[in-house]
Amino acid sequence: IFHGSSWWGLNVDVVKYIFEFNRNNPKFSTYFKYSMASDEKYFHTLFFNSQFSKSNLSQGEEPFIPATAAFANLHIIDDSLQKWFIIDDFNQIKYSDRLFVRKVSSNYSKELLDKIDEELL
């Protein structure tokens, strides 16, 4: 069993493989049904036990990193995991090479979201 962040991207070949494996092996998903953080185990276990296991950036099993935000190669995530991004964070988002930002809210981040809509979309 492998474990990792649920914040990762999968290419279409990996997604097809997981879909087919899941369809052909229903008992496998039953095993994970009641496990803690199953989304952080299920996909990683399938991926790292497949022919794709060395096709990630680490070219194999990913090293354990205790900070969840460190796994985020597609997201801007504050190390605290609790910060709401606001208008003051716009330049960080604008000049980042990341595709997503985690945590924004229509309550806390309205100005930021409006500026993203206006300038980045």
mmCIF file of C-alpha atoms in Angstrom:
data_model
loop_
_atom_site.group_PDB
_atom_site.id
_atom_site.type_symbol
_atom_site.label_atom_id
_atom_site.label_comp_id
_atom_site.label_asym_id
_atom_site.label_seq_id
_atom_site.Cartn_x
_atom_site.Cartn_y
_atom_site.Cartn_z
ATOM 1 C CA ILE A 1 0.000 0.000 0.000
ATOM 2 C CA PHE A 2 1.314 3.420 -0.962
ATOM 3 C CA HIS A 3 0.304 6.773 0.451
ATOM 4 C CA GLY A 4 0.559 10.322 -0.857
ATOM 5 C CA SER A 5 -1.266 13.566 -1.364
ATOM 6 C CA SER A 6 -4.557 13.639 -3.233
ATOM 7 C CA TRP A 7 -3.305 16.829 -4.922
ATOM 8 C CA TRP A 8 -1.712 15.388 -7.990
ATOM 9 C CA GLY A 9 -2.416 15.068 -11.673
ATOM 10 C CA LEU A 10 -2.742 11.874 -13.680
ATOM 11 C CA ASN A 11 -2.352 11.569 -17.424
ATOM 12 C CA VAL A 12 -5.027 9.923 -19.550
ATOM 13 C CA ASP A 13 -3.201 6.570 -19.802
ATOM 14 C CA VAL A 14 -2.973 6.266 -16.015
ATOM 15 C CA VAL A 15 -6.621 7.261 -15.612
ATOM 16 C CA LYS A 16 -7.676 4.614 -18.157
ATOM 17 C CA TYR A 17 -5.577 2.017 -16.348
ATOM 18 C CA ILE A 18 -7.120 2.891 -12.953
ATOM 19 C CA PHE A 19 -10.621 2.890 -14.411
ATOM 20 C CA GLU A 20 -10.127 -0.553 -16.003
ATOM 21 C CA PHE A 21 -8.458 -1.975 -12.900
ATOM 22 C CA ASN A 22 -11.293 -0.725 -10.727
ATOM 23 C CA ARG A 23 -13.921 -2.206 -13.053
ATOM 24 C CA ASN A 24 -12.155 -5.592 -13.193
ATOM 25 C CA ASN A 25 -11.233 -5.797 -9.494
ATOM 26 C CA PRO A 26 -14.180 -4.626 -7.364
ATOM 27 C CA LYS A 27 -12.810 -6.242 -4.197
ATOM 28 C CA PHE A 28 -9.814 -3.930 -4.341
ATOM 29 C CA SER A 29 -11.927 -0.811 -3.816
ATOM 30 C CA THR A 30 -13.919 -2.561 -1.094
ATOM 31 C CA TYR A 31 -10.692 -2.907 0.872
ATOM 32 C CA PHE A 32 -10.259 0.884 0.893
ATOM 33 C CA LYS A 33 -13.908 1.740 1.509
ATOM 34 C CA TYR A 34 -13.542 2.298 5.245
ATOM 35 C CA SER A 35 -9.876 3.195 5.441
ATOM 36 C CA MET A 36 -8.756 6.582 6.650
ATOM 37 C CA ALA A 37 -7.827 8.986 3.836
ATOM 38 C CA SER A 38 -8.612 6.397 1.191
ATOM 39 C CA ASP A 39 -8.119 8.955 -1.596
ATOM 40 C CA GLU A 40 -4.513 9.277 -0.407
ATOM 41 C CA LYS A 41 -3.933 5.515 -0.602
ATOM 42 C CA TYR A 42 -6.154 4.047 -3.319
ATOM 43 C CA PHE A 43 -4.755 5.871 -6.353
ATOM 44 C CA HIS A 44 -1.161 5.812 -5.125
ATOM 45 C CA THR A 45 -1.321 2.083 -4.470
ATOM 46 C CA LEU A 46 -2.632 1.426 -7.963
ATOM 47 C CA PHE A 47 -0.142 3.801 -9.564
ATOM 48 C CA PHE A 48 2.968 2.536 -7.770
ATOM 49 C CA ASN A 49 2.043 -1.099 -8.407
ATOM 50 C CA SER A 50 1.519 -0.512 -12.137
ATOM 51 C CA GLN A 51 3.662 -0.204 -15.243
ATOM 52 C CA PHE A 52 3.443 3.591 -14.718
ATOM 53 C CA SER A 53 5.218 3.492 -11.346
ATOM 54 C CA LYS A 54 8.349 5.253 -12.580
ATOM 55 C CA SER A 55 6.629 7.791 -14.830
ATOM 56 C CA ASN A 56 6.188 10.432 -12.107
ATOM 57 C CA LEU A 57 8.557 13.333 -11.395
ATOM 58 C CA SER A 58 10.417 11.277 -8.758
ATOM 59 C CA GLN A 59 10.740 8.373 -11.220
ATOM 60 C CA GLY A 60 9.464 5.997 -8.584
ATOM 61 C CA GLU A 61 8.251 6.011 -5.015
ATOM 62 C CA GLU A 62 7.985 9.527 -3.683
ATOM 63 C CA PRO A 63 9.960 10.421 -0.556
ATOM 64 C CA PHE A 64 8.022 11.001 2.638
ATOM 65 C CA ILE A 65 7.669 14.705 3.360
ATOM 66 C CA PRO A 66 5.881 15.573 6.612
ATOM 67 C CA ALA A 67 4.519 18.895 5.298
ATOM 68 C CA THR A 68 1.372 18.335 3.221
ATOM 69 C CA ALA A 69 1.902 21.578 1.295
ATOM 70 C CA ALA A 70 5.240 20.249 0.021
ATOM 71 C CA PHE A 71 3.370 17.668 -2.088
ATOM 72 C CA ALA A 72 1.511 20.344 -3.988
ATOM 73 C CA ASN A 73 3.129 20.569 -7.397
ATOM 74 C CA LEU A 74 -0.049 21.883 -9.048
ATOM 75 C CA HIS A 75 -1.395 24.067 -6.227
ATOM 76 C CA ILE A 76 -0.381 27.131 -4.291
ATOM 77 C CA ILE A 77 -0.922 26.019 -0.711
ATOM 78 C CA ASP A 78 0.080 27.937 2.372
ATOM 79 C CA ASP A 79 2.208 25.847 4.738
ATOM 80 C CA SER A 80 -0.313 26.422 7.524
ATOM 81 C CA LEU A 81 -3.043 24.706 5.449
ATOM 82 C CA GLN A 82 -5.425 27.186 7.090
ATOM 83 C CA LYS A 83 -4.774 30.510 5.363
ATOM 84 C CA TRP A 84 -7.500 31.946 3.137
ATOM 85 C CA PHE A 85 -5.970 33.686 0.127
ATOM 86 C CA ILE A 86 -7.071 37.303 -0.258
ATOM 87 C CA ILE A 87 -6.481 40.228 -2.633
ATOM 88 C CA ASP A 88 -3.037 40.866 -1.074
ATOM 89 C CA ASP A 89 -1.942 37.485 -2.468
ATOM 90 C CA PHE A 90 -2.812 38.295 -6.079
ATOM 91 C CA ASN A 91 0.788 38.761 -7.291
ATOM 92 C CA GLN A 92 1.867 35.498 -5.702
ATOM 93 C CA ILE A 93 -0.877 33.743 -7.649
ATOM 94 C CA LYS A 94 -0.328 35.700 -10.854
ATOM 95 C CA TYR A 95 3.392 34.969 -11.052
ATOM 96 C CA SER A 96 3.232 31.390 -9.839
ATOM 97 C CA ASP A 97 3.762 28.445 -12.168
ATOM 98 C CA ARG A 98 0.982 26.588 -10.320
ATOM 99 C CA LEU A 99 -2.431 25.908 -11.869
ATOM 100 C CA PHE A 100 -4.584 26.136 -8.732
ATOM 101 C CA VAL A 101 -4.756 27.973 -5.439
ATOM 102 C CA ARG A 102 -6.039 26.411 -2.248
ATOM 103 C CA LYS A 103 -8.008 28.028 -0.118
ATOM 104 C CA VAL A 104 -10.231 30.715 -1.521
ATOM 105 C CA SER A 105 -13.764 31.528 -0.509
ATOM 106 C CA SER A 106 -16.544 33.714 -1.822
ATOM 107 C CA ASN A 107 -16.677 35.176 1.718
ATOM 108 C CA TYR A 108 -12.980 35.840 2.389
ATOM 109 C CA SER A 109 -11.565 36.063 -1.137
ATOM 110 C CA LYS A 110 -14.194 37.902 -3.171
ATOM 111 C CA GLU A 111 -11.864 40.710 -4.290
ATOM 112 C CA LEU A 112 -9.161 38.227 -5.179
ATOM 113 C CA LEU A 113 -11.539 36.015 -7.132
ATOM 114 C CA ASP A 114 -12.902 39.011 -9.033
ATOM 115 C CA LYS A 115 -9.372 40.143 -9.923
ATOM 116 C CA ILE A 116 -8.431 36.626 -11.057
ATOM 117 C CA ASP A 117 -11.544 36.594 -13.270
ATOM 118 C CA GLU A 118 -10.660 39.986 -14.730
ATOM 119 C CA GLU A 119 -6.931 39.600 -15.265
ATOM 120 C CA LEU A 120 -6.040 35.928 -15.450
ATOM 121 C CA LEU A 121 -8.961 34.151 -17.104
#
